[in-house]
Amino acid sequence: MTQTAIVVVYLILLLGLGYLSSRLFRGNSNDYFVASRSIGPLVLFMSIFGTTMTAFAMVGSTGEAYRVGIATYGKVASSSALIHSACFFLVGLPLWALGKRNGFHTQIEFFRARFESSKIGYLLFPILVGLIIPYLLVGLLGAGTVMQGVTRGAFPDLFPNTGGAVPPWLTMLVISCVVLYYIFAGGVRSAAWANTFQTLVFMVMGFIAFVTISSKLGGMQAASAMVDPAKAVRAGNLTELQFLSYCFIPLSVGMFPHLFQNCLTAKSANSFKLTLVAHPIAIMLTWIPCILIGLWATGAVMPDGVTPVVPAGSSPNAVLGMMVGKLATPIIGGLVTAGIMAAIMSSLDSQFVAVGTMFTKDIVVHSFGADRFSEKQKVLLARGFICTIVLVTYLFTLAEPRQVFSLGVWCFSGFAGLFPLVFAAIYWKKATKAGAYAAILGGAISWLVLFQASGYGADGSYLVAGVMPVAVIFATCAVCMLVVSLFTQVPSQATLDKFFVKKS
Amino acid sequence: MSKGAVIAFMLVLFVLHQDFWLRDNASLVLGIVPASLAYHMAFTVLAALGWFVVVTFAWPKFSEEDGDEEGDQ
C-alpha cells in the first residue's frame, strides 16, 4: 500500500512537470521536435543518459547478473562506457552539425539527403519503428514486473488473481498514460526536462536500494560472502567469443532514432563534452548496484537464515522486485520502485517523441508537402501516431512475456546491425544509394531470420557459431554496403560538398 | 593531439576490455567486489579519463563554427 502511494505521488509530480514545460512550449513543430536546438550540456547529458538507461539497465541487469553472474557488467556496461561515448563523438557530433546546417529533424531526413533518395525513407521507417517496439516492450514489461513484485499482498481484495499485487497490465497502462501526457504537453523539451529529473531520481534511489539491501544482508562483505561462487567469475557463464562479440551491442546508440533526435536538441557542439566524459561514470554508478544486488540474490537468505530471498527457478525479471520487496522497508521499497519507474519512463518518453516525429516529418509531410498541414496539425499527427504505437506495444505486452534482458539485446542488435549504414554515410564518400539499400535490407533480413531462429527471443542463449547474432547482422550490413557501393554510382558532387565540408 | 592518437587510445582500451586473464579469478577485492568486476569498474573510470583527454585536446575543429555558447537550460 505504502509503495503504491509513493509511486502515485511520484507520477503526479511528473504530470506537474509536464504541465510546467507545456507553459514554455512555443507551439511550433521545431520546438516540439528538437526543442528549438536550445538544450545545454547538463540537460543534454541527463537526457541522453536517461534515455539509454531503461528497464534493461535496472531490471534486466539485475536479472542477468542473477542468471549469469558478474560477466553482465563487462559484456554490456563497461563496453558501453567506451563505445557509447565513441558513438557520441564519431556519430552524434557530426550528425548534430549536419542537422543544424541542413535543418534535419530526423535520421530519415539525413539519409534521404545523403543518399539522394526519397524512397529510402519509406524502407527505413517501418524498420526503425519495428525495432523500437521491442524497446518499448522492454520498458513496459519491466515496469509491470517490478510493480507486481513490490506490491504483492497489498491489495488482496482488489487484485486476488495476482496475489494482491498491482497487475502488470494496470502498471503498464498508467505508465503509458503519464508519459503520453507530459510529452504531449511539451514534446522533446518536456521529455528532456523529465529525463533530467528522472535520471537524478533513479540514480539516487538505486543507491538507496543498494545500501538498504546490503545492510539487511549484514553488510556488503557478508552479502558478497553468500554469493554463488560460480557467478563471481566469467568462466562457465560466458565464452570469450561471446564476450568479445557483445561489444557490438553498444553500437546501437549510433542508430537509435530517439538519440539522433536528442543530439539535434544540443545548443552547441560543446554541449556534448560533458556527455562524453560523464556518461561512462554514470553508467557505472547505475549498473554496479544492480549487478551486485543480482549477484547477492544468488545466495541471499531471509533473516531466518534458511529461506532464499529469491526462490530457485524465479524469473530473472522478478529478481530486483523481490530483493527490494522483501529486504527494504515499505517506504524505501516505494522510493526505489519510483526510481525504477523513473528509469523506464525516461526512455519511453524519448522513444515516443521520436516515432511521432519520424511519422510526421518522414511520412506525412514528405508525402503531402510541408504546406499541406499547419504547425498545429503536424503536432496532432505526431501525437496520433504515438498513441497508435503505444497501443500496439501495449497489446504485445499481453502476449507471452520475454526476459527483459534478452528482448533488449535483440532490439539493440537490430540497431547495432545497421551501424555501418550511418558510419559509411558520414565518413565514406563512395557510399552509394544502392549500397545503402543493400545495407538496410541485408541488416533487416538477417535480423529477422536470426530473431525467428531464436524463437523470437525465447532462447536467451541463442548464438550463431559461438558469436552473438549482432556480429552476423553487423557484418551482413557492412559487407552489403561495401560491395554494392564499390560497383554503383557515387552521389553527385553537390551532395558530397554538402555532407563532406572541407575543414579550414 | 592527432586523430591517430584518438584511434590508438580507443584500440588500447578495447584490448584492455577483454580481461581473459581474470576469467577464473573468484577472489573478492576488499571482500566485496569480485576481481573481474572490480577490474571493469577501473576500466570504466579509465574510459572516462580517456574521453576527458579527448574533449580537452582533440575536440574537432568543425564544431567551433557551430557556436560555443555554454548556457544550460
XYZ file of C-alpha atoms in Angstrom:
577
model
C 0.000 0.000 0.000
C 2.751 2.464 1.023
C 4.821 1.573 -2.037
C 1.881 2.195 -4.347
C 1.121 5.549 -2.674
C 4.729 6.703 -3.140
C 4.722 5.696 -6.802
C 1.404 7.503 -7.352
C 2.785 10.688 -5.743
C 5.824 10.443 -7.999
C 3.648 10.090 -11.092
C 1.658 13.162 -10.035
C 4.932 15.088 -9.715
C 5.777 14.114 -13.287
C 2.393 15.305 -14.507
C 3.140 18.649 -12.834
C 6.498 18.822 -14.592
C 4.754 18.150 -17.905
C 2.327 20.977 -17.195
C 5.200 23.356 -16.389
C 7.073 22.592 -19.590
C 3.867 22.995 -21.590
C 3.827 26.637 -20.393
C 7.196 27.053 -22.122
C 6.213 25.199 -25.297
C 6.440 27.613 -28.214
C 3.674 25.882 -30.148
C 5.656 25.245 -33.314
C 6.943 21.927 -34.617
C 10.613 22.947 -34.380
C 10.187 23.409 -30.636
C 8.108 20.244 -30.284
C 10.550 18.080 -32.244
C 14.031 19.454 -31.401
C 13.362 21.984 -28.588
C 14.471 24.774 -30.973
C 18.026 23.329 -30.703
C 18.489 25.032 -27.353
C 19.489 22.313 -24.866
C 22.717 22.916 -22.921
C 25.370 20.471 -21.614
C 23.796 19.349 -18.328
C 20.289 18.715 -19.638
C 21.734 17.110 -22.787
C 23.824 14.715 -20.699
C 20.993 13.835 -18.311
C 18.593 13.450 -21.196
C 20.874 11.199 -23.267
C 21.912 9.162 -20.250
C 18.331 8.827 -19.001
C 17.280 7.706 -22.456
C 19.911 4.974 -22.691
C 19.185 3.628 -19.198
C 15.898 1.775 -19.162
C 14.386 -1.367 -17.625
C 17.242 -3.115 -19.407
C 19.775 -1.386 -17.142
C 17.946 -1.900 -13.848
C 15.526 -4.834 -14.038
C 17.391 -6.569 -16.870
C 20.900 -6.197 -15.461
C 19.883 -7.429 -12.001
C 18.130 -10.444 -13.505
C 21.023 -11.204 -15.853
C 23.574 -10.914 -13.015
C 21.439 -13.392 -11.070
C 21.413 -15.697 -14.106
C 24.995 -15.495 -15.436
C 26.879 -13.500 -12.805
C 29.317 -10.602 -12.974
C 30.075 -11.006 -16.696
C 26.884 -8.989 -17.217
C 28.715 -5.756 -16.356
C 31.669 -6.381 -18.659
C 29.665 -7.560 -21.627
C 27.322 -4.587 -21.741
C 28.133 -1.798 -19.285
C 31.902 -1.319 -19.369
C 31.961 -1.814 -23.150
C 29.261 0.867 -23.340
C 31.478 3.185 -21.288
C 33.908 3.169 -24.185
C 31.641 2.653 -27.181
C 28.683 4.894 -26.283
C 30.966 7.907 -25.890
C 32.759 6.907 -29.096
C 29.396 6.903 -30.886
C 28.528 10.351 -29.486
C 31.913 11.608 -30.663
C 32.123 9.894 -34.042
C 28.436 9.880 -34.999
C 26.388 12.159 -32.714
C 28.597 15.192 -33.080
C 28.856 15.136 -36.913
C 25.118 14.420 -37.182
C 24.356 17.346 -34.908
C 26.474 19.656 -37.107
C 24.921 18.349 -40.331
C 21.460 18.549 -38.801
C 21.959 22.128 -37.728
C 23.358 23.240 -41.089
C 20.697 21.465 -43.137
C 17.687 21.695 -40.808
C 17.259 17.944 -40.292
C 14.844 16.787 -37.605
C 15.129 13.038 -38.119
C 17.544 10.327 -39.151
C 15.485 9.607 -42.256
C 15.762 13.218 -43.464
C 19.519 12.827 -43.131
C 19.676 9.540 -45.053
C 17.327 10.811 -47.766
C 19.534 13.812 -48.406
C 22.818 11.929 -48.097
C 21.815 9.144 -50.492
C 19.670 11.321 -52.788
C 16.717 9.001 -52.413
C 13.209 9.750 -51.235
C 12.202 6.092 -51.210
C 14.934 5.113 -48.766
C 12.813 6.758 -46.066
C 9.849 4.508 -46.832
C 12.138 1.486 -46.482
C 13.839 2.658 -43.310
C 10.753 3.958 -41.476
C 8.995 0.617 -40.801
C 12.320 -0.972 -39.848
C 13.199 1.717 -37.296
C 9.684 1.775 -35.830
C 9.602 -2.037 -35.835
C 12.848 -2.131 -33.858
C 11.643 0.483 -31.376
C 8.600 -1.605 -30.442
C 10.657 -4.292 -28.620
C 12.491 -1.436 -26.861
C 9.171 -0.025 -25.654
C 8.144 -3.545 -24.666
C 11.273 -3.880 -22.514
C 10.269 -0.755 -20.594
C 6.640 -1.669 -20.097
C 7.325 -5.311 -19.158
C 9.984 -4.183 -16.671
C 7.648 -1.677 -15.045
C 4.823 -4.206 -14.755
C 7.024 -6.916 -13.257
C 8.694 -4.699 -10.671
C 5.442 -3.132 -9.510
C 3.901 -6.589 -9.182
C 6.917 -7.799 -7.180
C 6.926 -4.982 -4.635
C 3.150 -4.708 -4.121
C 2.468 -8.424 -3.582
C -0.172 -8.826 -0.886
C -1.025 -5.104 -0.710
C -4.488 -5.302 -2.326
C -5.863 -8.818 -1.711
C -9.484 -7.838 -2.289
C -8.880 -5.653 -5.318
C -6.485 -7.931 -7.210
C -6.991 -11.514 -5.971
C -5.635 -13.035 -9.210
C -2.146 -11.593 -8.697
C -1.825 -12.376 -5.005
C -2.935 -8.872 -4.094
C -0.280 -7.206 -6.270
C -0.931 -4.409 -8.749
C -1.317 -6.352 -12.023
C 1.244 -5.630 -14.764
C -1.416 -4.556 -17.277
C -2.527 -1.754 -14.937
C 1.015 -0.504 -14.233
C 1.818 -0.511 -17.947
C -1.391 1.352 -18.758
C -0.789 4.047 -16.125
C 2.884 4.483 -17.056
C 1.983 4.854 -20.737
C -0.678 7.469 -19.971
C 1.626 9.552 -17.732
C 4.419 9.593 -20.319
C 1.945 10.412 -23.085
C 0.636 13.335 -21.069
C 3.949 15.017 -20.432
C 5.316 14.581 -23.926
C 2.051 15.802 -25.437
C 2.345 18.811 -23.189
C 5.740 19.922 -24.388
C 7.293 17.477 -26.876
C 11.022 16.848 -26.791
C 11.658 19.779 -24.426
C 9.309 18.215 -21.896
C 10.964 14.830 -22.401
C 14.411 16.388 -21.843
C 13.326 18.044 -18.588
C 11.529 14.936 -17.358
C 14.595 12.841 -18.228
C 16.848 15.133 -16.223
C 14.579 14.894 -13.211
C 14.085 11.148 -13.597
C 17.774 10.409 -14.108
C 18.516 12.055 -10.768
C 15.684 10.112 -9.140
C 16.736 6.682 -10.394
C 20.420 7.189 -9.589
C 19.675 8.311 -6.021
C 17.048 5.620 -5.458
C 19.315 2.925 -6.904
C 21.963 3.909 -4.365
C 19.413 3.858 -1.530
C 18.227 0.384 -2.599
C 21.821 -0.817 -2.671
C 22.629 0.483 0.812
C 19.365 -0.789 2.307
C 19.632 -4.267 0.817
C 23.298 -4.694 1.751
C 22.568 -3.560 5.292
C 19.686 -6.031 5.578
C 22.010 -8.816 4.397
C 24.531 -7.970 7.141
C 26.734 -5.557 5.203
C 28.394 -5.676 1.808
C 31.090 -8.165 2.833
C 28.567 -10.547 4.369
C 26.303 -10.253 1.320
C 29.209 -10.979 -1.044
C 30.360 -13.918 1.069
C 26.977 -15.613 0.482
C 27.017 -15.453 -3.331
C 27.194 -18.493 -5.554
C 30.969 -18.648 -6.387
C 30.162 -19.828 -9.923
C 28.551 -16.445 -10.613
C 31.540 -14.443 -9.352
C 33.610 -15.365 -12.431
C 33.116 -15.215 -16.173
C 34.331 -18.766 -16.822
C 31.443 -21.154 -17.261
C 28.920 -18.382 -17.762
C 30.127 -16.750 -20.961
C 32.677 -17.825 -23.588
C 35.418 -15.424 -24.681
C 33.930 -15.252 -28.174
C 30.530 -14.335 -26.736
C 32.144 -11.696 -24.532
C 34.032 -10.224 -27.485
C 31.016 -10.183 -29.813
C 28.872 -8.494 -27.148
C 30.969 -5.376 -27.894
C 28.864 -4.794 -30.998
C 25.730 -4.219 -28.899
C 26.575 -0.668 -27.650
C 26.964 0.497 -31.263
C 23.166 0.596 -31.270
C 23.269 4.130 -29.816
C 24.638 5.297 -33.174
C 21.377 4.268 -34.859
C 18.713 4.925 -32.204
C 16.243 7.419 -33.744
C 15.491 8.908 -30.312
C 19.181 9.525 -29.609
C 19.595 11.113 -33.015
C 16.796 13.490 -32.068
C 18.326 14.082 -28.624
C 21.610 15.041 -30.298
C 19.813 17.552 -32.511
C 18.473 19.389 -29.466
C 22.010 20.470 -28.454
C 22.644 24.182 -28.353
C 26.271 23.833 -29.469
C 28.942 21.225 -30.163
C 30.453 21.990 -26.774
C 27.245 20.752 -25.162
C 28.439 17.220 -25.973
C 31.666 17.444 -23.948
C 30.049 16.721 -20.597
C 28.142 13.773 -22.069
C 31.300 12.138 -23.432
C 33.106 12.275 -20.086
C 30.273 11.797 -17.597
C 28.371 9.062 -19.453
C 30.827 6.227 -18.545
C 30.823 7.217 -14.864
C 27.031 7.470 -14.782
C 26.791 4.006 -16.363
C 28.995 2.617 -13.604
C 27.023 4.334 -10.821
C 23.764 2.914 -12.185
C 24.853 -0.585 -13.150
C 27.167 -1.612 -10.287
C 24.473 -1.533 -7.554
C 22.133 -3.537 -9.802
C 24.828 -6.090 -10.691
C 25.767 -6.563 -7.024
C 22.106 -6.899 -5.999
C 21.650 -9.559 -8.716
C 24.838 -11.318 -7.593
C 23.834 -11.219 -3.933
C 20.442 -12.654 -4.904
C 22.205 -15.914 -5.902
C 22.904 -16.683 -2.244
C 20.880 -14.239 -0.119
C 18.677 -15.721 2.584
C 15.921 -14.235 4.727
C 16.618 -13.395 8.405
C 15.629 -16.977 9.343
C 18.938 -17.979 7.748
C 17.365 -20.687 5.592
C 14.747 -19.351 3.179
C 16.267 -17.923 -0.004
C 15.177 -14.363 -0.808
C 14.824 -15.352 -4.449
C 13.491 -18.907 -4.719
C 15.209 -21.206 -7.228
C 13.579 -21.063 -10.645
C 12.338 -17.488 -10.266
C 12.086 -15.381 -13.413
C 15.166 -13.134 -13.811
C 12.738 -10.224 -14.452
C 11.392 -10.625 -10.905
C 14.733 -10.586 -9.044
C 15.009 -6.840 -8.426
C 11.360 -6.586 -7.344
C 11.798 -9.491 -4.908
C 15.045 -8.157 -3.409
C 13.509 -4.711 -2.896
C 10.102 -6.017 -1.804
C 11.478 -8.497 0.732
C 14.540 -6.669 2.069
C 13.537 -2.987 2.118
C 11.026 -1.192 4.321
C 7.754 -0.198 2.588
C 8.871 3.450 2.338
C 12.277 2.594 0.889
C 10.604 -0.003 -1.330
C 8.214 2.665 -2.623
C 11.004 5.160 -3.269
C 13.107 2.572 -5.072
C 10.137 1.480 -7.162
C 9.557 5.111 -8.102
C 13.230 5.235 -9.123
C 12.834 2.171 -11.314
C 9.723 3.673 -12.927
C 11.764 6.841 -13.497
C 14.450 4.896 -15.373
C 11.829 3.244 -17.521
C 9.823 6.371 -18.289
C 12.931 8.391 -19.076
C 13.452 6.120 -22.082
C 9.836 5.696 -23.104
C 9.314 9.447 -23.484
C 12.168 9.989 -25.958
C 11.136 6.935 -27.935
C 7.519 8.110 -28.121
C 8.600 11.553 -29.358
C 10.984 10.018 -31.897
C 8.382 7.754 -33.517
C 5.902 10.648 -33.677
C 8.495 12.903 -35.260
C 9.504 10.317 -37.844
C 5.905 9.663 -38.830
C 5.057 13.350 -39.203
C 8.231 14.526 -40.891
C 9.279 11.461 -42.859
C 5.980 10.060 -43.996
C 3.150 12.595 -43.809
C 4.906 15.891 -44.565
C 7.283 14.236 -47.009
C 4.405 12.659 -48.921
C 1.918 15.553 -48.864
C 4.237 18.580 -48.758
C 5.266 20.943 -45.969
C 2.438 23.430 -46.608
C -0.345 20.894 -46.594
C -0.565 20.940 -42.785
C -0.422 23.734 -40.216
C 2.091 23.595 -37.346
C -0.699 22.557 -35.013
C -1.826 19.780 -37.329
C 1.720 18.437 -37.558
C 1.930 18.169 -33.792
C -1.501 16.489 -33.730
C -0.411 13.961 -36.351
C 2.661 13.115 -34.314
C 0.512 12.576 -31.239
C -1.950 10.363 -33.125
C 0.812 8.090 -34.403
C 2.447 7.892 -30.971
C -0.885 6.727 -29.491
C -1.184 4.046 -32.169
C 2.316 2.697 -31.497
C 1.734 2.744 -27.732
C -1.480 0.802 -28.254
C 0.259 -1.781 -30.453
C 3.063 -2.159 -27.898
C 0.554 -2.456 -25.085
C -1.214 -5.289 -26.919
C 2.149 -7.076 -27.332
C 2.693 -6.902 -23.564
C -0.429 -9.003 -23.090
C 1.169 -11.839 -25.107
C 3.679 -14.308 -23.656
C 6.327 -12.239 -21.832
C 10.042 -12.461 -22.605
C 13.103 -11.943 -20.423
C 13.729 -8.183 -20.336
C 17.474 -8.559 -20.881
C 17.124 -10.916 -23.830
C 14.481 -8.776 -25.556
C 16.636 -5.675 -25.006
C 19.651 -7.392 -26.566
C 17.617 -8.308 -29.663
C 16.376 -4.755 -30.030
C 19.899 -3.344 -29.661
C 21.217 -5.972 -32.080
C 18.919 -4.650 -34.794
C 20.039 -1.052 -34.357
C 23.712 -2.003 -33.912
C 23.499 -4.141 -37.033
C 22.580 -1.027 -39.027
C 25.518 0.962 -37.626
C 27.642 0.518 -40.811
C 24.940 2.471 -42.663
C 25.306 5.630 -40.581
C 29.076 5.315 -40.273
C 29.519 4.978 -44.044
C 27.083 7.853 -44.645
C 29.224 10.168 -42.511
C 32.750 9.046 -43.357
C 32.753 7.302 -46.749
C 32.221 9.477 -49.808
C 31.857 6.419 -52.014
C 28.875 5.085 -50.048
C 26.096 4.994 -52.646
C 22.324 4.899 -52.700
C 22.323 1.280 -53.891
C 24.837 0.420 -51.185
C 22.556 1.984 -48.558
C 19.528 -0.004 -49.792
C 21.570 -3.204 -49.749
C 22.875 -2.452 -46.243
C 19.391 -1.771 -44.858
C 17.864 -4.850 -46.475
C 20.827 -7.059 -45.544
C 20.754 -5.897 -41.923
C 16.972 -6.139 -41.563
C 16.625 -9.552 -43.219
C 19.477 -11.113 -41.255
C 17.970 -9.722 -38.025
C 14.558 -11.156 -38.854
C 15.935 -14.584 -39.771
C 18.032 -14.835 -36.602
C 15.296 -13.432 -34.342
C 12.919 -16.060 -35.688
C 15.553 -18.784 -35.216
C 15.846 -17.780 -31.549
C 12.114 -18.355 -31.062
C 11.501 -14.587 -31.157
C 13.799 -14.059 -28.194
C 12.561 -17.068 -26.202
C 16.020 -18.698 -26.397
C 18.039 -16.218 -24.335
C 21.324 -18.040 -25.076
C 20.979 -18.164 -28.863
C 24.346 -17.899 -30.675
C 25.496 -18.211 -34.293
C 28.675 -20.315 -34.493
C 29.512 -19.234 -30.955
C 29.103 -15.493 -31.511
C 26.279 -13.104 -30.673
C 23.787 -12.666 -33.552
C 24.584 -8.928 -33.598
C 28.030 -9.695 -35.060
C 26.434 -11.510 -38.009
C 23.873 -8.740 -38.598
C 26.594 -6.076 -38.431
C 28.843 -7.994 -40.834
C 25.991 -8.545 -43.309
C 25.116 -4.849 -43.302
C 28.767 -3.779 -43.664
C 29.550 -6.208 -46.489
C 26.380 -5.214 -48.399
C 27.271 -1.528 -48.076
C 30.875 -2.071 -49.115
C 30.403 -4.427 -52.050
C 27.370 -2.743 -53.616
C 28.806 0.772 -53.196
C 32.008 -0.225 -54.985
C 30.048 -1.192 -58.083
C 27.429 1.559 -58.208
C 27.347 5.274 -58.906
C 28.531 7.666 -56.195
C 26.304 10.614 -55.171
C 26.526 13.921 -57.044
C 29.300 16.374 -56.254
C 26.725 18.837 -54.867
C 25.620 16.272 -52.294
C 29.165 15.339 -51.387
C 30.025 19.025 -50.927
C 27.068 19.366 -48.585
C 28.000 16.380 -46.425
C 31.789 16.464 -46.549
C 32.679 20.030 -45.701
C 36.359 20.820 -46.154
C 37.952 21.910 -42.888
C 39.596 25.304 -42.949
C 46.506 15.619 -30.325
C 46.139 13.815 -33.629
C 43.286 11.694 -34.931
C 45.688 8.744 -34.885
C 46.250 9.162 -31.154
C 42.489 9.092 -30.510
C 42.089 5.915 -32.574
C 45.080 4.323 -30.821
C 43.566 5.214 -27.440
C 40.281 3.562 -28.370
C 42.015 0.429 -29.644
C 44.122 0.098 -26.483
C 41.015 0.421 -24.337
C 39.218 -2.127 -26.482
C 42.037 -4.645 -25.936
C 42.122 -3.896 -22.194
C 38.398 -4.627 -22.061
C 38.984 -8.317 -22.919
C 40.235 -9.329 -19.445
C 40.556 -13.044 -20.229
C 43.349 -13.273 -17.643
C 40.766 -12.759 -14.882
C 38.051 -15.071 -16.178
C 38.683 -17.733 -13.464
C 39.585 -15.371 -10.637
C 36.888 -15.604 -7.948
C 38.717 -13.569 -5.286
C 36.905 -10.600 -3.787
C 38.502 -7.152 -3.754
C 38.021 -5.663 -0.246
C 35.901 -8.713 0.443
C 33.074 -7.206 -1.623
C 33.635 -6.999 -5.378
C 34.740 -9.983 -7.494
C 38.114 -9.366 -9.182
C 36.834 -9.156 -12.766
C 34.025 -6.792 -11.764
C 36.499 -4.553 -9.896
C 38.706 -4.566 -12.997
C 35.824 -3.445 -15.210
C 34.946 -0.676 -12.733
C 38.522 0.583 -13.023
C 38.252 0.224 -16.812
C 35.132 2.423 -16.796
C 36.951 5.160 -14.869
C 39.878 4.880 -17.296
C 37.488 5.254 -20.248
C 36.022 8.422 -18.694
C 39.528 9.833 -18.145
C 40.403 8.978 -21.729
C 37.350 10.839 -23.016
C 38.300 13.786 -20.829
C 41.666 13.903 -22.595
C 39.942 13.673 -25.988
C 37.482 16.516 -25.340
C 40.298 18.651 -23.918
C 42.971 18.071 -26.548
C 41.299 16.545 -29.601
C 37.988 18.364 -29.974
C 37.170 18.579 -33.703
C 37.620 21.962 -35.337
C 34.425 21.977 -37.382
C 32.348 22.211 -34.243
C 33.804 25.608 -33.334
C 31.941 27.283 -36.211
C 28.647 25.962 -34.964
C 28.535 28.045 -31.820
C 30.192 27.544 -28.464
C 27.780 29.088 -26.028
C 27.729 27.099 -22.795
C 24.461 28.199 -21.234
C 22.308 25.485 -19.808
C 18.555 25.045 -19.771
